[in-house]
Coordinates of C-alpha atoms in Angstrom, one line a residue:
X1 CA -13.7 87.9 48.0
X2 CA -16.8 89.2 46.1
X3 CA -15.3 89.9 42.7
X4 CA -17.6 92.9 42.5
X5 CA -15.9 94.4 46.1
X6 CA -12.8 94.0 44.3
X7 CA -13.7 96.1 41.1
X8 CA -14.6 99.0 43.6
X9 CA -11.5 99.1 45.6
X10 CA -9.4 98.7 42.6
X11 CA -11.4 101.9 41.3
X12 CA -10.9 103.6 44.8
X13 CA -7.1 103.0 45.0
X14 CA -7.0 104.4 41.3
X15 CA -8.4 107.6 42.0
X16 CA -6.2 108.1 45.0
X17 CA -3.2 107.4 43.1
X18 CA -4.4 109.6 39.8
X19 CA -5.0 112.1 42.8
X20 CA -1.9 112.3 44.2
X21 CA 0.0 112.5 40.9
X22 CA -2.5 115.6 39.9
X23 CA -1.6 117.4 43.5
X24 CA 2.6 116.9 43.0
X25 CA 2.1 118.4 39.0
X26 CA 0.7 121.4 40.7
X27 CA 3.3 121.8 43.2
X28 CA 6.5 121.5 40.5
X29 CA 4.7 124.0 38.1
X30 CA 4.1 126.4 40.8
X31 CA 7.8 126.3 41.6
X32 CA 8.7 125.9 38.2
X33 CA 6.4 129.7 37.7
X34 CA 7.9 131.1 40.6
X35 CA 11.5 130.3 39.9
X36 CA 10.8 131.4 35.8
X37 CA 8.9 135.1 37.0
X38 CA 12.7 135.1 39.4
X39 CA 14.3 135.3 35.9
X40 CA 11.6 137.6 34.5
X41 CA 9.4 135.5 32.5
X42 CA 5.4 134.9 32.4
X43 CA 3.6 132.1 32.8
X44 CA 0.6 131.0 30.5
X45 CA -1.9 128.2 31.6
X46 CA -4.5 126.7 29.1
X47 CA -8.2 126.1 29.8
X48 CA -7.1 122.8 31.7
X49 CA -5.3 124.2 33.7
X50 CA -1.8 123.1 32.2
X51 CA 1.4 125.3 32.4
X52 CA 3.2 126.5 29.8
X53 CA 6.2 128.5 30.3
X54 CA 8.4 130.7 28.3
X55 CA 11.9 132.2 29.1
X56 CA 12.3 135.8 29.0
X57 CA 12.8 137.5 25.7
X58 CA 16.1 139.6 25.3
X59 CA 14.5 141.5 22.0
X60 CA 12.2 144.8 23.3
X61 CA 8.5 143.9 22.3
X62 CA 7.5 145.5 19.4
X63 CA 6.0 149.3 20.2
X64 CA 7.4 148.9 23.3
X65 CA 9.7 153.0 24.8
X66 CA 12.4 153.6 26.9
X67 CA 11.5 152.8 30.4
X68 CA 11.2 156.9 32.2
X69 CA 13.9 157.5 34.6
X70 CA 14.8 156.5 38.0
X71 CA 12.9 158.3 40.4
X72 CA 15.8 159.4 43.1
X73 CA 12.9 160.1 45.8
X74 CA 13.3 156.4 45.7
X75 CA 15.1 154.4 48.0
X76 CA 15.8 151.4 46.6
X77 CA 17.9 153.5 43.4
X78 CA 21.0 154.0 44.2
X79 CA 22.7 157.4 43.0
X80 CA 25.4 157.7 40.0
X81 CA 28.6 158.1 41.6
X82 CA 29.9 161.9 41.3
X83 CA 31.8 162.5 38.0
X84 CA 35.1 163.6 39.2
X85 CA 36.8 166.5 37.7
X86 CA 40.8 167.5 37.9
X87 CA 41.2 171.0 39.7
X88 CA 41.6 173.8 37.9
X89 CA 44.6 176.1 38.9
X90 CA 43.9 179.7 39.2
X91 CA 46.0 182.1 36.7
X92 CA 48.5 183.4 38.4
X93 CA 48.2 187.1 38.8
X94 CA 50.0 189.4 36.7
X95 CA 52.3 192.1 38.0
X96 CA 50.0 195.2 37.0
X97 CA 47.4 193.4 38.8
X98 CA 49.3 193.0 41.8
X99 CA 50.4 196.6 42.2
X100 CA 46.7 197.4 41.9
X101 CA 45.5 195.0 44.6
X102 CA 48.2 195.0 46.9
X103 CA 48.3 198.8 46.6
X104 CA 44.4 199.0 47.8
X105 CA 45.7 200.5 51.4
X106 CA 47.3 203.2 50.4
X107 CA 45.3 204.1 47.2
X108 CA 42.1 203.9 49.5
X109 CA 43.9 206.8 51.5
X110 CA 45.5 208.9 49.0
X111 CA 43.4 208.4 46.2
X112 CA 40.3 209.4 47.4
X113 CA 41.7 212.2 49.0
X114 CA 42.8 213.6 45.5
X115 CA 40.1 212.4 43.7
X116 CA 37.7 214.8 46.1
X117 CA 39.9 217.6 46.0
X118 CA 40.1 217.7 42.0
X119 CA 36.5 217.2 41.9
X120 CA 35.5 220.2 43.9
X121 CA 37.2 222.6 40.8
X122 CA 41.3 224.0 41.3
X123 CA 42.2 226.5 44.1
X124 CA 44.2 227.2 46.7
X125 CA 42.6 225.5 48.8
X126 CA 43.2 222.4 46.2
X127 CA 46.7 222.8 46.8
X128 CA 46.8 222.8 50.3
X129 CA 44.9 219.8 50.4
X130 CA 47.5 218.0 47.8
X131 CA 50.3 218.8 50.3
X132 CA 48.4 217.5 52.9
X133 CA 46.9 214.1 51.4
X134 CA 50.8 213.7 50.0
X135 CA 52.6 214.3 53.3
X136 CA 50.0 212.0 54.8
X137 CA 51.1 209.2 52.3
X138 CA 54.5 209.4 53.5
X139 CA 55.7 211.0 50.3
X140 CA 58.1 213.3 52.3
X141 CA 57.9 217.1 53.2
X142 CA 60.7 218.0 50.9
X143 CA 59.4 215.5 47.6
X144 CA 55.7 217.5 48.3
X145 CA 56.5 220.8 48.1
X146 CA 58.2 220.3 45.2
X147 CA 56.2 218.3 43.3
X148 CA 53.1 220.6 44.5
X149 CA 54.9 223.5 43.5
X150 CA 56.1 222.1 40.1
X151 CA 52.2 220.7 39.3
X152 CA 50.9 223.6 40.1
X153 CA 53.0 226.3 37.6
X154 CA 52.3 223.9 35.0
X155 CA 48.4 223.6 36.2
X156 CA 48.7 228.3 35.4
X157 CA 50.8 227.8 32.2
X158 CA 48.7 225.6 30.7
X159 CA 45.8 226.9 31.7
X160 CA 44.0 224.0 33.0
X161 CA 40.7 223.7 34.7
X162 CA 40.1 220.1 34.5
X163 CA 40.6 217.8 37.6
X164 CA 41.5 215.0 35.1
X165 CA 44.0 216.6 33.6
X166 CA 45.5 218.1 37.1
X167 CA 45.5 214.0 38.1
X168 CA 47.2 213.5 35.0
X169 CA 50.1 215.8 35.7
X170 CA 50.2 214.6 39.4
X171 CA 50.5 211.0 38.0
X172 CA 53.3 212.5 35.9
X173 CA 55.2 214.5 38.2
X174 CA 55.6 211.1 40.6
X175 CA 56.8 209.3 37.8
X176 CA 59.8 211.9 37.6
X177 CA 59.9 211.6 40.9
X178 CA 61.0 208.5 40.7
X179 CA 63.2 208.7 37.9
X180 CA 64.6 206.2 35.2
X181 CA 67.7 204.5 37.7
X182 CA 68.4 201.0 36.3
X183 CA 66.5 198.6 38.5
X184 CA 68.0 195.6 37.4
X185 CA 69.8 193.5 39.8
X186 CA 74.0 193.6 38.9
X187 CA 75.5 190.0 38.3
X188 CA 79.3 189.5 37.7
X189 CA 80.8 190.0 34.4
X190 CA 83.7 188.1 34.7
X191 CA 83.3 183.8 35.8
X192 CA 81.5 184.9 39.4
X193 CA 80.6 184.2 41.3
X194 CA 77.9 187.4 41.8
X195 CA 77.8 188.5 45.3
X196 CA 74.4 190.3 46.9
X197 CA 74.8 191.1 50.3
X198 CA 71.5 191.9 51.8
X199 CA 71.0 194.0 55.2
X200 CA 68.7 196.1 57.1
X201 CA 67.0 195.7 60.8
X202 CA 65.1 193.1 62.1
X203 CA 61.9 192.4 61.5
X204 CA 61.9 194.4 58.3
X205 CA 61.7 191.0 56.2
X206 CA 65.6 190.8 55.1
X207 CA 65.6 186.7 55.9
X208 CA 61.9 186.3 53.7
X209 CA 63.6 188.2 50.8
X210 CA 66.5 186.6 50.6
X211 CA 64.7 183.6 50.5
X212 CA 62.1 184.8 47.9
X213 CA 65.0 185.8 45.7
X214 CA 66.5 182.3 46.3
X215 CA 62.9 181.5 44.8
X216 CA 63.4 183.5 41.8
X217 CA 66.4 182.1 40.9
X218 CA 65.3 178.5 41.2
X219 CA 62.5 179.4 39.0
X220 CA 65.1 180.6 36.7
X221 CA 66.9 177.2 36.9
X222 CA 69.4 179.2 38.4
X223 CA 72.0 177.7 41.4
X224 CA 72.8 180.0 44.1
X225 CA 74.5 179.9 47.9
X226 CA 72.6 181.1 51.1
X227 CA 75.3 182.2 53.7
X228 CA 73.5 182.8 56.9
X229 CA 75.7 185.3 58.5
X230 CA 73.1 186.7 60.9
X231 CA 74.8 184.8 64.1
X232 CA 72.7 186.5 66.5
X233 CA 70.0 184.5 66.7
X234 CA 69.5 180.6 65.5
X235 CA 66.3 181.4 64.5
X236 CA 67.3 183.6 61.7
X237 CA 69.9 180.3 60.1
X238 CA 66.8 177.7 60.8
X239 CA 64.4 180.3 59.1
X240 CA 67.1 181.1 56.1
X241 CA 67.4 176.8 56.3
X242 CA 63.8 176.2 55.7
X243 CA 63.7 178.8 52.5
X244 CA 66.9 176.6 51.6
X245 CA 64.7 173.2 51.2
X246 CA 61.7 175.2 49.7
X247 CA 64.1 177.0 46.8
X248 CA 66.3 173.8 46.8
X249 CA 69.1 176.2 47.2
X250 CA 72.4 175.3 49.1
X251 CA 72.7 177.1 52.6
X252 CA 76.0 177.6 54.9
X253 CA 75.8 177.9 58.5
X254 CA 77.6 178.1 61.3
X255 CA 76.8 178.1 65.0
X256 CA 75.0 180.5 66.9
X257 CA 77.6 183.4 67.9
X258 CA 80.0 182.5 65.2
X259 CA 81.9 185.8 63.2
X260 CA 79.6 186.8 60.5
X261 CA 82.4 187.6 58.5
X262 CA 83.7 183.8 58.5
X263 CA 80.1 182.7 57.6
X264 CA 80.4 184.9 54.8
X265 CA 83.8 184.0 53.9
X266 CA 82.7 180.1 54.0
X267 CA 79.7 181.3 51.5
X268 CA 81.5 182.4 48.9
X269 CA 84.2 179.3 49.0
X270 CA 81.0 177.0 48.5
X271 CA 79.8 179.0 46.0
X272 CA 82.8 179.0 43.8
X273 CA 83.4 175.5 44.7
X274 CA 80.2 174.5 43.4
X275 CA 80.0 176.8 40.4
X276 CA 77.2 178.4 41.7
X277 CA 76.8 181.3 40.0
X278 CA 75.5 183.4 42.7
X279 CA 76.0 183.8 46.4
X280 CA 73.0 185.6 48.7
X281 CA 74.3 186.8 52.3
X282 CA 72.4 187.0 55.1
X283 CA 73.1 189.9 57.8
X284 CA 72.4 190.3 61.6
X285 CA 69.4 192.8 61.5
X286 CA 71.5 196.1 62.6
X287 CA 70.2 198.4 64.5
X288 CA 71.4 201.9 62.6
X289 CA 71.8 203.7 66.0
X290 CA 74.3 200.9 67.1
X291 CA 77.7 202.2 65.9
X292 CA 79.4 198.8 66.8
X293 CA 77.4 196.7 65.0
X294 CA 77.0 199.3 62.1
X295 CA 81.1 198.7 62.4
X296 CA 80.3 195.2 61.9
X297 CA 78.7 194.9 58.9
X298 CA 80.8 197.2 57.0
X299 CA 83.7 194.0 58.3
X300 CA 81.9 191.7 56.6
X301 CA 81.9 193.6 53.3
X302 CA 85.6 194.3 53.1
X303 CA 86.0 190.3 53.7
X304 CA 83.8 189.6 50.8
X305 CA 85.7 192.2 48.7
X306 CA 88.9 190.5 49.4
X307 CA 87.4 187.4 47.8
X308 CA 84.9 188.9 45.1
X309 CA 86.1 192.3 44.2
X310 CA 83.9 194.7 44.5
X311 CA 80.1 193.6 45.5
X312 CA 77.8 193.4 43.0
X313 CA 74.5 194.3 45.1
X314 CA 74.1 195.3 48.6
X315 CA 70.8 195.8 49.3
X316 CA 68.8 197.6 51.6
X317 CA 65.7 196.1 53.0
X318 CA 63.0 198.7 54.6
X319 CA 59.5 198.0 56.0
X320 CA 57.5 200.3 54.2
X321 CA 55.2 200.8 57.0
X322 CA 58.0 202.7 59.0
X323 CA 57.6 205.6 57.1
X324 CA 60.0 208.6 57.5
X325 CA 61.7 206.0 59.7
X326 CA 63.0 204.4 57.0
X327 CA 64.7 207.8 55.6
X328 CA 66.6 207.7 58.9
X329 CA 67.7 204.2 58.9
X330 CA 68.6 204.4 54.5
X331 CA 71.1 207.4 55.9
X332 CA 73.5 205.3 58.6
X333 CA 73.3 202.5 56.8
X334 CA 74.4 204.1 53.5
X335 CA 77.4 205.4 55.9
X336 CA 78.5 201.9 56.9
X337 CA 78.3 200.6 53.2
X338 CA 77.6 201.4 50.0
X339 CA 74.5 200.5 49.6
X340 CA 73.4 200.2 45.4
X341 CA 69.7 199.7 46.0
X342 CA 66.2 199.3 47.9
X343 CA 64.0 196.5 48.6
X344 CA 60.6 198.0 50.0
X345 CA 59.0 195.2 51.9
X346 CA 55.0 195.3 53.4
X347 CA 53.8 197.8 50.7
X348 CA 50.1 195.9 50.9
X349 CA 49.9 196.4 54.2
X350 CA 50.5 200.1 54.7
X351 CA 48.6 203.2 53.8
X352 CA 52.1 205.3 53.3
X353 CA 53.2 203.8 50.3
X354 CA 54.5 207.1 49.2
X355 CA 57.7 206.4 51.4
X356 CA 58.7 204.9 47.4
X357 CA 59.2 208.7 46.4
X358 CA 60.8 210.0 49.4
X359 CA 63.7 207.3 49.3
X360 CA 64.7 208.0 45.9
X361 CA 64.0 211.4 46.1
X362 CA 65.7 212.1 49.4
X363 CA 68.6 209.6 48.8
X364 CA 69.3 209.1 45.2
X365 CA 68.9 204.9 46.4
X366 CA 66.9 203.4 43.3
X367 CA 64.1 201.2 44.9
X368 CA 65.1 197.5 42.9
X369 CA 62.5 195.3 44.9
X370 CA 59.0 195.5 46.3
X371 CA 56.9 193.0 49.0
X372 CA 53.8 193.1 47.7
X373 CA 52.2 190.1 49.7
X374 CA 53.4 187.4 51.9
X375 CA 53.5 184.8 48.5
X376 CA 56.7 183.4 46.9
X377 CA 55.5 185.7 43.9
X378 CA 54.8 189.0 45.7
X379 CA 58.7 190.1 45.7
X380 CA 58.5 191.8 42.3
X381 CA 60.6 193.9 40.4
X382 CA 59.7 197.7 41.0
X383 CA 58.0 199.4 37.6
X384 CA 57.3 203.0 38.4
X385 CA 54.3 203.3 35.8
X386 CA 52.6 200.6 37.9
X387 CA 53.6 201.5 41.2
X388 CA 51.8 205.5 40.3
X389 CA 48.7 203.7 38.5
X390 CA 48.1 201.4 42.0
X391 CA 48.5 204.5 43.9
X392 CA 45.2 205.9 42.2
X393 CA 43.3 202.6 41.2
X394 CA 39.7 202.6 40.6
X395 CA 39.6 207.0 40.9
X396 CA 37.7 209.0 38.9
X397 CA 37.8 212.8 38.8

C-alpha cells in the first residue's frame, strides 16, 4: 500500500480514538457534577473546559446569616410536632365558695326580693314584703313572724333608716335562728365501733349520702362498714355496692326481702370483726304516714342498741326541695326514733332553702349535713355564717 495512504488513515483512526476518549471524559464529569451538586457541592470548570470539583464545606462562608424561617404556606415543610403539656387540675372549690354557688337558686329568689324592698326606704309596707319574700323561701310561718317582729323592734330602737343596716340585722337574726347546736358528727368514746344509722324516704338521697360520707371517711384514711338494710328493693344494695367500690369501703348484704334488722345486726359483727371503726346503716326509705314500717325501723334500732349501746348518730335525710313537707316528715320520724340530726340534701337545686331555719327552729333538730351538688365533695358540713352569706350573695342595698 502507498505509504502516503497509510500516514492518513493512521491519522484518521487517531482522531476517532482521541475523539471518543474526549466524549466518555464528558459523560463521567457530568455524572461525577450531578452526583457532587446531590451532596451539595459546586462545580468549577476552567477555560478548557476541565472539571474541577470540590466537596461541600461544613464551615458557614464567611459573612454569610441565618437562613429566614420556614415558610409554613409551604408544602414541602413539615410542621413542629405540638409541644405537649400535662393537664392542669382545677382547685378544688372551697366550702364558702360552694355555699355561694350552689346557693344561687334560692338567693336569686330571696335576695332580690329583700334587696328591692330595703332599697325602696323602711315601712310597713317593707315589712310585709319581708314576711312575704321569707315565707316564700320556705323559712316557715312561725320562724317569720318572729324573726320579722324581732328585726323590726330593733330596726325602732335603734333608730335605723338604712337598708344596709336592716340587711345586716336580717342576716343576724337568721344566724340566731339557727343557733350554735354542735354539728359535729358523734363517734364512740369507748373501743367502737361508732354506729350512724341513716333514714328518711326514698328518693330524698339517703343511699348517695351514705355513700358520700363513706367518701369522707376514706379521704380520712378512715375504715368503715356499709350495711345495706334497705331490703325493699335490690336496687338500693347494688347502688350502696357501687359507692362501696368507689370509697373502697366494705359493704354487707343480704338478699332482697331479707329482715333489715339481721342486715344490720350482720353490719355491726363485720365491723367489730374487722376493727373498723365505724359502721354506716342503710334504711328502707319509710314512708312517715306508714305506721308499720315506721314500727320497723324503730326494730332495727333497738337491735343495734343491744349490740352498740346507745347509737351514736341517727340521721335524718330531707330533700330540701320538699319544703314544709319536710317539717311533717322530721315530726313522725322523730316519733319512731330519736333522731340526733339533719342532713339537708338538693339545697342547689331549690329556691326554698330557707326550709334550713324552719327545721331547727320548728324542731330543735340541728341540721349536721348539707347536699350542695351531685359531686363526692358537695356533702359538706353545715356552717351557719355561710349558709346566711349564700342566701344573699352578690346583693347590694
Amino acid at each position: 500500500m502507498d505509504p502516503v495512504l497509510l500516514v492518513i488513515l493512521a491519522v484518521i483512526v487517531a482522531a476517532v480514538v482521541a475523539g471518543a476518549v474526549a466524549v466518555q471524559r464528558r459523560s463521567g464529569g457530568t455524572r461525577e457534577v450531578e452526583a457532587f451538586q446531590e451532596r451539595g457541592a459546586e462545580p468549577d470548570t476552567d477555560v478548557g473546559g476541565a472539571v474541577t470539583l470540590e466537596a461541600p464545606s461544613t464551615e458557614a462562608p464567611q459573612g454569610a446569616t441565618e437562613a429566614p424561617p420556614a415558610d409554613p404556606a409551604d408544602p414541602t415543610v413539615q410542621p413542629a410536632p405540638p409541644v405537649e403539656r400535662a393537664p392542669t387540675e382545677p382547685e378544688p372549690m372551697g366550702l364558702r365558695e360552694r355555699f355561694r354557688t350552689r346557693m344561687a337558686r334560692t338567693a336569686n329568689v330571696l335576695g332580690s326580693q329583700v334587696a328591692d324592698l330595703l332599697g325602696r326606704g323602711i315601712d310597713d309596707d317593707t315589712w310585709e314584703g319581708l314576711e312575704e319574700a321569707l315565707i316564700t323561701a320556705d323559712v316557715g310561718v312561725t320562724a317569720t313572724m318572729e324573726i320579722v317582729e324581732e328585726l323590726r323592734r330593733a330596726v325602732r330602737e335603734q333608730g335605723i333608716t338604712d337598708g344596709a343596716e336592716v340587711l345586716a340585722l336580717l342576716k343576724q337574726q337568721l344566724r340566731d335562728a339557727l343557733g350554735d347546736a354542735d354539728r359535729e358528727l358523734v363517734r364512740a368514746s369507748d373501743e367502737g365501733p361508732t354506729v350512724w344509722l341513716v333514714t328518711g324516704v326514698n328518693g330524698a338521697g339517703k343511699t348517695t349520702t351514705i355513700g358520700k360520707l363513706a367518701s369522707i371517711e376514706r379521704r380520712a384514711g378512715r375504715d368503715c362498714v356499709l350495711a345495706a338494710a334497705d331490703t325493699f328493693r335490690a336496687a338500693a344494695a347494688e347502688q350502696l355496692e357501687l359507692w362501696g367500690e368507689r370509697t373502697d369501703q366494705r359493704v354487707v348484704r343480704h338478699d332482697e326481702g331479707a329482715d333489715p334488722a339481721s342486715v344490720a345486726y350482720d353490719g355491726f359483727q363485720a365491723a367489730r370483726a374487722t376493727d373498723a371503726p365505724l359502721l354506716v346503716v342503710d334504711t328502707a326509705g319509710r314512708l312517715h304516714n306508714k305506721t308499720a314500717l315506721m314500727d320497723e325501723l324503730g326494730k332495727v334500732k333497738r337491735v343495734l342498741e343491744k349490740q352498740a349501746g346507745p347509737l351514736e348518730e341517727v340521721l335524718l335525710v330531707l330533700d330540701g326541695t320538699t319544703g314544709q313537707n319536710g317539717i311533717a316528715q322530721a315530726r313522725a320520724f322523730l316519733e319512731a326514733v330519736e333522731v340526733t340530726g339533719i342532713v339537708l340534701t338538693k339545697l342547689d337545686g331549690s329556691s326554698r332553702g330557707g326550709i334550713v331555719v324552719a327545721v331547727q327552729r320548728e324542731l330543735g333538730l340541728p341540721v349536721k349535713f348539707v347536699g350542695l351538688g351531685e359531686d363526692v365533695e358537695d356533702l359538706a358540713p353545715f356552717d351557719p355564717d355561710l349558709f346566711v352569706e349564700g342566701l344573699f350573695a352578690d346583693v347590694g342595698v
